[in-house]
Tab-separated table of C-alpha atoms in Angstrom:
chain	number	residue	atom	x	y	z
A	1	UNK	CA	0.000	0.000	0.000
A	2	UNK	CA	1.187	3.564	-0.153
A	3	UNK	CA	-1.607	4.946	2.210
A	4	UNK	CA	-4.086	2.921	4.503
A	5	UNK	CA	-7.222	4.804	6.499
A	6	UNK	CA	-9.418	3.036	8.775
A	7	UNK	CA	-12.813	4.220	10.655
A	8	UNK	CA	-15.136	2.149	12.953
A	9	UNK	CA	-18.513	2.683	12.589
A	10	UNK	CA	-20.926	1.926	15.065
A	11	UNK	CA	-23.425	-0.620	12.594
A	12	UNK	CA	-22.872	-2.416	9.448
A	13	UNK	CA	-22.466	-0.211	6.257
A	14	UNK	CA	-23.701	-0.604	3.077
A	15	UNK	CA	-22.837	2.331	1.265
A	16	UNK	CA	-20.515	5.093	0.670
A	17	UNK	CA	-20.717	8.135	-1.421
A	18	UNK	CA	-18.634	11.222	-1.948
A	19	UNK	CA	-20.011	14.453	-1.758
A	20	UNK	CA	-19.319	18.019	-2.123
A	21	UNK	CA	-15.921	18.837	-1.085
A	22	UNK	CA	-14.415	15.519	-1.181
A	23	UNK	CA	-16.934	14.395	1.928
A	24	UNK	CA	-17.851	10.997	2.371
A	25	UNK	CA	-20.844	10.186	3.412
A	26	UNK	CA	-21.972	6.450	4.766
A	27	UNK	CA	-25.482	5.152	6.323
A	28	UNK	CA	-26.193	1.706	8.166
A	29	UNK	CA	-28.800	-0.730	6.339
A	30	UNK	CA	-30.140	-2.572	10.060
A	31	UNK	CA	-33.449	-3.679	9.421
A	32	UNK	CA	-34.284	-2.342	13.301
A	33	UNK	CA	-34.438	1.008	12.507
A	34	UNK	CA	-32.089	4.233	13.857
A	35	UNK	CA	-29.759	3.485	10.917
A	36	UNK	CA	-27.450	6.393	10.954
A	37	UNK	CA	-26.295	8.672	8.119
A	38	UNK	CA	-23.205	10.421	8.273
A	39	UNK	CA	-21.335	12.472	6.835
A	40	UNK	CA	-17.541	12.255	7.618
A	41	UNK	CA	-14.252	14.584	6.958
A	42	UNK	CA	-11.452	12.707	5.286
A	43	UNK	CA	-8.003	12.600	6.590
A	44	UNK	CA	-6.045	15.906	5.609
A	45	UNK	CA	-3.761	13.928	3.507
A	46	UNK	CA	-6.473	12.309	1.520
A	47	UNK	CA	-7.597	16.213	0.664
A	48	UNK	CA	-3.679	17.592	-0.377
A	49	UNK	CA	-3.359	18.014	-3.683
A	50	UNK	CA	0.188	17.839	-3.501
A	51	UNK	CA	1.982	15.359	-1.768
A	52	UNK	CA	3.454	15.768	1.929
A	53	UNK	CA	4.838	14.203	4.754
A	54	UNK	CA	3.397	12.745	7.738
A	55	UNK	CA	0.263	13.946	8.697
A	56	UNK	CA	-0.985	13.967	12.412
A	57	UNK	CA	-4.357	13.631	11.857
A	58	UNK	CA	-5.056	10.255	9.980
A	59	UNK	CA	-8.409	9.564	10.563
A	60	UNK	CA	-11.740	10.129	9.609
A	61	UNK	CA	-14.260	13.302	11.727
A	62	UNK	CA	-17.863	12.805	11.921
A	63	UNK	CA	-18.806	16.294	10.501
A	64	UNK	CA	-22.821	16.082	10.903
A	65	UNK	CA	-25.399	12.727	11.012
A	66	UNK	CA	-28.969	12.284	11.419
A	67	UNK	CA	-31.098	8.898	11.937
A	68	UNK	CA	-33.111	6.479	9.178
A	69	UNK	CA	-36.374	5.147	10.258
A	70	UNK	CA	-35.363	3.171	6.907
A	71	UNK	CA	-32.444	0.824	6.297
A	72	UNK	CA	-30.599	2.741	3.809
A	73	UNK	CA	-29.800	0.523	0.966
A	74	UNK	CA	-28.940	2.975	-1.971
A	75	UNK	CA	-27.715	6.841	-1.458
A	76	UNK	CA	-27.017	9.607	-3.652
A	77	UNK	CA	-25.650	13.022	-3.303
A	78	UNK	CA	-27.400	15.408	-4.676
A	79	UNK	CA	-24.820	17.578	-6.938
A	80	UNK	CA	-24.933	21.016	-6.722
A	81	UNK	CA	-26.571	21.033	-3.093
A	82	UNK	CA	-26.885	20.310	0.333
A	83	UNK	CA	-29.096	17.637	-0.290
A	84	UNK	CA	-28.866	13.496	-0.226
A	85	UNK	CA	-31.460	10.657	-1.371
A	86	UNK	CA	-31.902	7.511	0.169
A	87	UNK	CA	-33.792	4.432	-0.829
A	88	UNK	CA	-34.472	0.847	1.136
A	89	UNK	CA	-36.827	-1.532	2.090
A	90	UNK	CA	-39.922	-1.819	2.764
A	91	UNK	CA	-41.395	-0.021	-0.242
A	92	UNK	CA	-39.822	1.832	-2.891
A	93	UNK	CA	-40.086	5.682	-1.869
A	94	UNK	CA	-36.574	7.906	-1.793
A	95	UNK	CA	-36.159	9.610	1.344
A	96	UNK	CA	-34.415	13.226	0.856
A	97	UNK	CA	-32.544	14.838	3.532
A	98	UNK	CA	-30.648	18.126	3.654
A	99	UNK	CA	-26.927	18.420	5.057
A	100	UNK	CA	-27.343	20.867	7.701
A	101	UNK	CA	-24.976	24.003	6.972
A	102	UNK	CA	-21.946	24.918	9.234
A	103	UNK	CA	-23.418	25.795	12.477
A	104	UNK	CA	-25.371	22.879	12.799
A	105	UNK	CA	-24.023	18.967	12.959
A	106	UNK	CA	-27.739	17.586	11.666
A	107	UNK	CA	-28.974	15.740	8.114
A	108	UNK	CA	-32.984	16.191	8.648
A	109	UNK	CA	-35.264	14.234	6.206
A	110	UNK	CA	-37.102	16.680	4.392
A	111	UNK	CA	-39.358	15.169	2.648
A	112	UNK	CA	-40.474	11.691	0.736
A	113	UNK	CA	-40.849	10.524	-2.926
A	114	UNK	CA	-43.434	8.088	-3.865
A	115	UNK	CA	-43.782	6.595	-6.549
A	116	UNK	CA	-47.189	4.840	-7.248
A	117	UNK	CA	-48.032	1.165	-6.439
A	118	UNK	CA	-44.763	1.447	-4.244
A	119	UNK	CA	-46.316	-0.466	-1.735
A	120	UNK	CA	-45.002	-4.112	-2.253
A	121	UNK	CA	-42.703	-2.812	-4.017
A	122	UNK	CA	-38.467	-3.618	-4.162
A	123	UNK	CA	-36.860	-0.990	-2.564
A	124	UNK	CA	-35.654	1.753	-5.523
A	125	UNK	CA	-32.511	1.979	-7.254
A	126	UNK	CA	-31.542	5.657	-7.518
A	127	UNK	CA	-28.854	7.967	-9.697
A	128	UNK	CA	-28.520	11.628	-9.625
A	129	UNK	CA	-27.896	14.332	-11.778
A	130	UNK	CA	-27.775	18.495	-11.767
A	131	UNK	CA	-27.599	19.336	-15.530
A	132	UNK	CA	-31.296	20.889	-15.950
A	133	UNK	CA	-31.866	21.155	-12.281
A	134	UNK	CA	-31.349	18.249	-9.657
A	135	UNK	CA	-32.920	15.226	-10.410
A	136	UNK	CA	-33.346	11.864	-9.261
A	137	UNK	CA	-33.675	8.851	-11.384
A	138	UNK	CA	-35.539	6.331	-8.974
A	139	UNK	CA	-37.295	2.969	-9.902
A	140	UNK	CA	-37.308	-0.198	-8.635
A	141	UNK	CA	-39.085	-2.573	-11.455
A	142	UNK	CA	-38.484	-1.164	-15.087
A	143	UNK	CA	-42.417	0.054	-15.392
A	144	UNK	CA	-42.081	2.295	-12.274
A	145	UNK	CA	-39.223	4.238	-13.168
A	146	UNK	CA	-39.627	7.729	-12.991
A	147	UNK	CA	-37.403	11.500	-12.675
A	148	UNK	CA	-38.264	13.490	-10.221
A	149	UNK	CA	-36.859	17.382	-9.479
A	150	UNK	CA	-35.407	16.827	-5.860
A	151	UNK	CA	-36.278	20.176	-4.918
A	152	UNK	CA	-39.993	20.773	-5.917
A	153	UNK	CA	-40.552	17.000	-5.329
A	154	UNK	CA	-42.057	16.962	-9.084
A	155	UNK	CA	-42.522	14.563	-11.486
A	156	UNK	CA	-40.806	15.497	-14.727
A	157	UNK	CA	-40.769	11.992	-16.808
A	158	UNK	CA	-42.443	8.620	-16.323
A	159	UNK	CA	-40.823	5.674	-18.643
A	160	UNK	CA	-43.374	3.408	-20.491
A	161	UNK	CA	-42.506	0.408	-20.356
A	162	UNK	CA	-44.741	-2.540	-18.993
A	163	UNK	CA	-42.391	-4.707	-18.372
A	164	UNK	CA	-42.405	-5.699	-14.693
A	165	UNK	CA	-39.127	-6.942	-14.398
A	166	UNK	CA	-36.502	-6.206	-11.704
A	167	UNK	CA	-34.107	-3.083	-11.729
A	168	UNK	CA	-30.501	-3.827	-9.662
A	169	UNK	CA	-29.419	-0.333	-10.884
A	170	UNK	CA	-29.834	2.565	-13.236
A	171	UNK	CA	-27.553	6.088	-14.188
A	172	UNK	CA	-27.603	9.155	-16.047
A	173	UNK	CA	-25.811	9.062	-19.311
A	174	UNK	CA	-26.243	12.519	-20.274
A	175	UNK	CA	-29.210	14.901	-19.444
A	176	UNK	CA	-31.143	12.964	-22.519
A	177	UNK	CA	-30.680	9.466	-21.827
A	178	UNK	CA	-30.719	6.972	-18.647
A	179	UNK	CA	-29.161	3.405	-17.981
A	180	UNK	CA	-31.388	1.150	-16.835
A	181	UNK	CA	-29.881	-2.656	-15.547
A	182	UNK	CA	-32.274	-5.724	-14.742
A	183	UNK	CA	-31.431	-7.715	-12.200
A	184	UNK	CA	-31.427	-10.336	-14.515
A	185	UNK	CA	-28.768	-8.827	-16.883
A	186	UNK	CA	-31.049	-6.895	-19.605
A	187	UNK	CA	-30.155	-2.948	-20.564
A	188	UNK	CA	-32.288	-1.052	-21.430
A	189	UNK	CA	-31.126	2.661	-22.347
A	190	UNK	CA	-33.806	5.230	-22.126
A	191	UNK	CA	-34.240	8.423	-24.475
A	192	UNK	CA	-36.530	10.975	-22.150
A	193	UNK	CA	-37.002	13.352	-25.774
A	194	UNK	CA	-39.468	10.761	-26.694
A	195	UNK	CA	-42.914	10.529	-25.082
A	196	UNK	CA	-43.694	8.154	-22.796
A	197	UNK	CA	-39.494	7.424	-22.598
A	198	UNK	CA	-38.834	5.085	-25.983
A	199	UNK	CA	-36.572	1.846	-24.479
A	200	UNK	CA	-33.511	0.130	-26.819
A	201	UNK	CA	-33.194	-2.826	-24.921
A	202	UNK	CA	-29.534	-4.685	-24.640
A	203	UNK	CA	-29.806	-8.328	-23.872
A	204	UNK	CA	-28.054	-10.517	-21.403
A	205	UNK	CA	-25.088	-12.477	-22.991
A	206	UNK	CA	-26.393	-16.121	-24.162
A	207	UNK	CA	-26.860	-19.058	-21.964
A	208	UNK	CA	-25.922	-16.815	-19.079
A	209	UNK	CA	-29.883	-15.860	-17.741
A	210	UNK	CA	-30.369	-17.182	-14.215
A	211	UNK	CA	-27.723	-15.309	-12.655
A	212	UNK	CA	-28.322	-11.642	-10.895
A	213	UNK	CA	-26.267	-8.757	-12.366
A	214	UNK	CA	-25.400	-5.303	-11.433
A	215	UNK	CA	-23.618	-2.421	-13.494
A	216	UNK	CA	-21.176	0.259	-13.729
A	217	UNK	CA	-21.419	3.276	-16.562
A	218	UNK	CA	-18.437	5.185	-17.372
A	219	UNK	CA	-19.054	8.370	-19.245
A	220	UNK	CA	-16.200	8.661	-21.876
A	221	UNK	CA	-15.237	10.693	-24.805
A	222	UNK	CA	-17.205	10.915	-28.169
A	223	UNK	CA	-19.961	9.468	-27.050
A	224	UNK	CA	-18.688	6.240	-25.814
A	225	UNK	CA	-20.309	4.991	-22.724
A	226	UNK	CA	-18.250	1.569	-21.978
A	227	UNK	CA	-20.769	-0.500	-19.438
A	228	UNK	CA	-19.526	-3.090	-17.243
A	229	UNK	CA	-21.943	-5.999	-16.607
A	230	UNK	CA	-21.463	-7.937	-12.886
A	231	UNK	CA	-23.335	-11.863	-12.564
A	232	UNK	CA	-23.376	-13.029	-9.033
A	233	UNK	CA	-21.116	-16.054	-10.386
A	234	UNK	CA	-18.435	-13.479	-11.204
A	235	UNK	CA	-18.660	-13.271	-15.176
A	236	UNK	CA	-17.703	-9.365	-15.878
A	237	UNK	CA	-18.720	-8.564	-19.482
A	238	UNK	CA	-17.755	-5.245	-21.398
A	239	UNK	CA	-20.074	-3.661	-23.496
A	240	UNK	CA	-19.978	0.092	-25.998
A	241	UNK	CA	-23.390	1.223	-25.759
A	242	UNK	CA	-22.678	2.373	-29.464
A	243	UNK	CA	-22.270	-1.492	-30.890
A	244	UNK	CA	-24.533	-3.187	-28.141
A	245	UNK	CA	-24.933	-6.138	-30.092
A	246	UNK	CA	-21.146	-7.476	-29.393
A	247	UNK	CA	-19.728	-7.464	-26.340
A	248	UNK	CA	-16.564	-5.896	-26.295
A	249	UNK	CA	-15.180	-8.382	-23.664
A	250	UNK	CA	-15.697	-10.360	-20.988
A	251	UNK	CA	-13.156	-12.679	-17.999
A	252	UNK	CA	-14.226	-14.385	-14.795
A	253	UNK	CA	-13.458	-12.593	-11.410
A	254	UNK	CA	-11.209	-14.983	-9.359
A	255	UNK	CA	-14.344	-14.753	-6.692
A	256	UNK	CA	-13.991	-17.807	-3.757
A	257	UNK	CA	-17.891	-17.990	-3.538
A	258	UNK	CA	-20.015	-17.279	-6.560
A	259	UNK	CA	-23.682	-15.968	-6.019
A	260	UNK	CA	-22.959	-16.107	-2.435
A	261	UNK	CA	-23.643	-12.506	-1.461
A	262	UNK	CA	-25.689	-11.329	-4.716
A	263	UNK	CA	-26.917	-8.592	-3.029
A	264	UNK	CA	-23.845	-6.794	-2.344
A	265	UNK	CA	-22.548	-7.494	-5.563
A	266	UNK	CA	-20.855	-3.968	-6.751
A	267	UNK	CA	-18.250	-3.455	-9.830
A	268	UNK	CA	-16.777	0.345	-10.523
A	269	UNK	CA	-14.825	2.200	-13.138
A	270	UNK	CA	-12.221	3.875	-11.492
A	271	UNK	CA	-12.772	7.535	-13.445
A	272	UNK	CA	-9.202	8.435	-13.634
A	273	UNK	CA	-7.425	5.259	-14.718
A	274	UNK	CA	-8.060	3.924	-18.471
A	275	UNK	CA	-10.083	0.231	-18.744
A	276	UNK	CA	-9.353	-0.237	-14.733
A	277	UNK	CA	-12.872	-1.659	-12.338
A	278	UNK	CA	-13.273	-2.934	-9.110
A	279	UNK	CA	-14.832	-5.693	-7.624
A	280	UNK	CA	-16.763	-6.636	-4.495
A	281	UNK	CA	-19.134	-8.056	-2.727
A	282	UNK	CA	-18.201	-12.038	-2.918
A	283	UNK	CA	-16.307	-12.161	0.467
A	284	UNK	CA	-14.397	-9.893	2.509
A	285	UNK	CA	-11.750	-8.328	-0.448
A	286	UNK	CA	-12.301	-5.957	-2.961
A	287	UNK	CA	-10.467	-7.410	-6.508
A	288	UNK	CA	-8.883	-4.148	-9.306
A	289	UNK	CA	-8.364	-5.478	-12.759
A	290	UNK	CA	-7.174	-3.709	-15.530
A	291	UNK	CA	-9.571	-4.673	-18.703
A	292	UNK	CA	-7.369	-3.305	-21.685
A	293	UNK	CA	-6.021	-6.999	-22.412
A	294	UNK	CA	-9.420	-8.690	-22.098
A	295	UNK	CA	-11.109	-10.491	-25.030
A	296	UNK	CA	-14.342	-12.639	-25.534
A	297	UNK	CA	-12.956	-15.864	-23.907
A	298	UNK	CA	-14.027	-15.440	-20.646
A	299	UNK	CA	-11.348	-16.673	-18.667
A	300	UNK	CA	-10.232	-16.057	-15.541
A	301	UNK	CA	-8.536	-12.602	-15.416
A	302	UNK	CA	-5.616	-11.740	-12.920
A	303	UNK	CA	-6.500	-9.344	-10.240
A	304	UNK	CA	-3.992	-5.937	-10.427
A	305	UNK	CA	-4.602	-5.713	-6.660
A	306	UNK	CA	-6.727	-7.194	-4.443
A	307	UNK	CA	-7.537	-5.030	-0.910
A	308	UNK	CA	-7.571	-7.721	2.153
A	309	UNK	CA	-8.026	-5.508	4.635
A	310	UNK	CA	-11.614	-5.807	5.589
A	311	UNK	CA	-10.525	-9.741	6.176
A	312	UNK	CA	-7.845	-9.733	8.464
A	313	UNK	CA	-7.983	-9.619	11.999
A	314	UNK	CA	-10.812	-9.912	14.487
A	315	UNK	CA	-12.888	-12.955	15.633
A	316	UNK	CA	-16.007	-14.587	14.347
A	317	UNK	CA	-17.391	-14.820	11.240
A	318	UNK	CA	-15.445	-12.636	8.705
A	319	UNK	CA	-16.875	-9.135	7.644
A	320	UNK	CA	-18.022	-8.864	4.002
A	321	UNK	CA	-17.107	-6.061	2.129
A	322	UNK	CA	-20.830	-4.419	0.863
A	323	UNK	CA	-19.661	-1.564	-1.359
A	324	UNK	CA	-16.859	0.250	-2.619
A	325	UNK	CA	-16.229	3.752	-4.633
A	326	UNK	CA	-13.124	5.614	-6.234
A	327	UNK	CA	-12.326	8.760	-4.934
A	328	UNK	CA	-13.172	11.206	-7.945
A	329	UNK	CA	-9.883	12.709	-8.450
A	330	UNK	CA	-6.787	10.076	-6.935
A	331	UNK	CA	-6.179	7.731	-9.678
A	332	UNK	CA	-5.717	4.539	-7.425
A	333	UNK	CA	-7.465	5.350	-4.252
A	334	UNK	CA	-10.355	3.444	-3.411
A	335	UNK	CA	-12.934	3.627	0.277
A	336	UNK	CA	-14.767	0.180	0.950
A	337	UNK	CA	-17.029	-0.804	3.547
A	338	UNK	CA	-17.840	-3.815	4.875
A	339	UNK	CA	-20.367	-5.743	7.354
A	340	UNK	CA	-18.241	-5.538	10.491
A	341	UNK	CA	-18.752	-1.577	10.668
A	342	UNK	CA	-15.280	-1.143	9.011
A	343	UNK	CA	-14.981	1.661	6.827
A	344	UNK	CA	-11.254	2.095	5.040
A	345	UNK	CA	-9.982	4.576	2.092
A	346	UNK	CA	-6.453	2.791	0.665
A	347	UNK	CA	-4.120	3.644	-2.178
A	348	UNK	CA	-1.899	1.441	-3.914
A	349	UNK	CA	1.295	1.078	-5.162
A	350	UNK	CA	1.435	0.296	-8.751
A	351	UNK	CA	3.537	-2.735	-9.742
């Protein structure tokens, strides 16, 4: 490693976003209740943008938190704002909460999207975006998706699709066009120029349908928007939204146990490093591989690095690492959370 950060939280996490000014902000998924959200202060050296010494502060500050009556499964900073969105079980609303300014160390909930017939419902996948004004892309089966402005709590597009069919995630492409991923592999890219949102739907590669899949978008030059496709047996394929037909690539994960721990399952671009993901949610490790020598074979692919931290040490069963994110501007460094209430932010050293 060339930098390690750790941070005990007080309940499992599930999630991890970065916010304005390079804060991070994490919230517990109990199914209890009194799930915290917080919103955390990096280490000073993580926020140098030159390099430096030794630093005397190396951990993480608890900058302002509030409470979920909710188990927080998906959350979304709001750019441009003060304002987050959460989703989780039991329904599929989005929670919104504003990030209390400086002389206050609160996140209230503000108010509640619902979406209709969310009773019953999964719990919603979310993205966000600011372009137009700030929007949230929420949905949890692909004929409930919907955009609503955060702010106003208005509805400003409804897809129209019928299909009932799972979501496991969904992004912003541009301020035009949405990524929609079924749980059981399908794409489906949305246009919101057309009425009623128009759908071009990708399929799932052959003989692979049974599995559960998540995503990752990366939003490249000239149009290119290079999708990474997760199953919970730890197939990764590549696909160029712009020749969806052929997959550009695809290897096997060296995962211990496949579809163990679908619901954790979580694969990343890293936005400052060319063809490099991440991958977790198997065990307790999170696995980098570099995808520029990939083909269609589907072999197993050697890991660039593989993070072990959330798996070594303490007693009992061990933790499982439940999401991971790149830091927006570092090349390499990556903050993972796991089970155990262990929260760390690590760099590596390139080989």
């Amino acid at each position: 490693y060339r930098e390690l950060h750790t941070f005990e939280l007080q309940a499992p996490t599930r999630l991890i976003e970065w916010a304005r000014d390079s804060r991070v902000c994490v919230a517990g998924y109990a199914q209890c209740g009194g799930n915290e959200i917080l919103q955390l202060i990096p280490p000073p050296r993580l926020q140098a943008k030159e390099a430096q010494g030794l630093c005397p502060e190396r951990d993480f500050k608890v900058e302002c938190g509030g409470f979920s009556k909710h188990p927080v499964y998906s959350l979304k900073h709001v750019p441009d704002t003060s304002l987050l969105v959460t989703s989780g079980p039991p329904d599929s609303s989005v929670q919104v909460w504003q990030v209390s300014a400086e002389d206050s160390d609160v996140i209230k909930s503000v108010g509640t999207i619902v979406t209709e017939n969310s009773t019953g419902q999964p719990w919603a996948k979310i993205a966000t975006i600011s372009a137009r004004a700030p929007w949230v892309l929420h949905g949890s089966t692909l004929d409930n998706v919907q955009i609503t402005e955060v702010q106003l709590r208005k509805n400003v597009y409804t897809a129209g699709s019928q299909d009932h069919e799972e979501l496991s995630g969904l992004a912003f492409l541009d301020s035009a066009t949405a990524l929609l991923c079924c749980a059981r592999g399908r794409l489906c890219v949305v246009d919101m120029r057309q009425p009623w949102g128009g759908t071009q739907a990708v399929p799932t590669p052959a003989g692979l349908h049974g599995q559960r899949w998540c995503m990752a978008t990366l939003c490249a030059h000239q149009g290119s928007h290079p999708v990474a496709r997760l199953s919970s047996t730890g197939l990764l394929t590549l696909t160029d939204l712009r020749k969806a037909s052929e997959p550009l690539a695809s290897a096997r994960a060296r995962v211990p146990s496949p579809g163990a721990a679908a619901e954790f399952l979580c694969v990343s671009w890293a936005p400052a490093l060319r063809g490099c993901l991440a991958v977790s949610g198997f065990d307790g490790t999170v696995h980098v591989y570099d995808t520029q020598s990939w083909d269609s074979s589907g072999r197993e692919a050697e890991p660039t690095f593989v993070h072990k931290g959330h798996a070594v040490g303490g007693s009992g069963d061990p933790p499982l690492v439940t999401a991971h994110t790149w830091h927006p501007q570092r090349p390499r460094t990556v903050l993972s959370a796991a089970s155990d209430g262990s929260l760390h932010v690590w760099d590596w050293v390139q080989p």
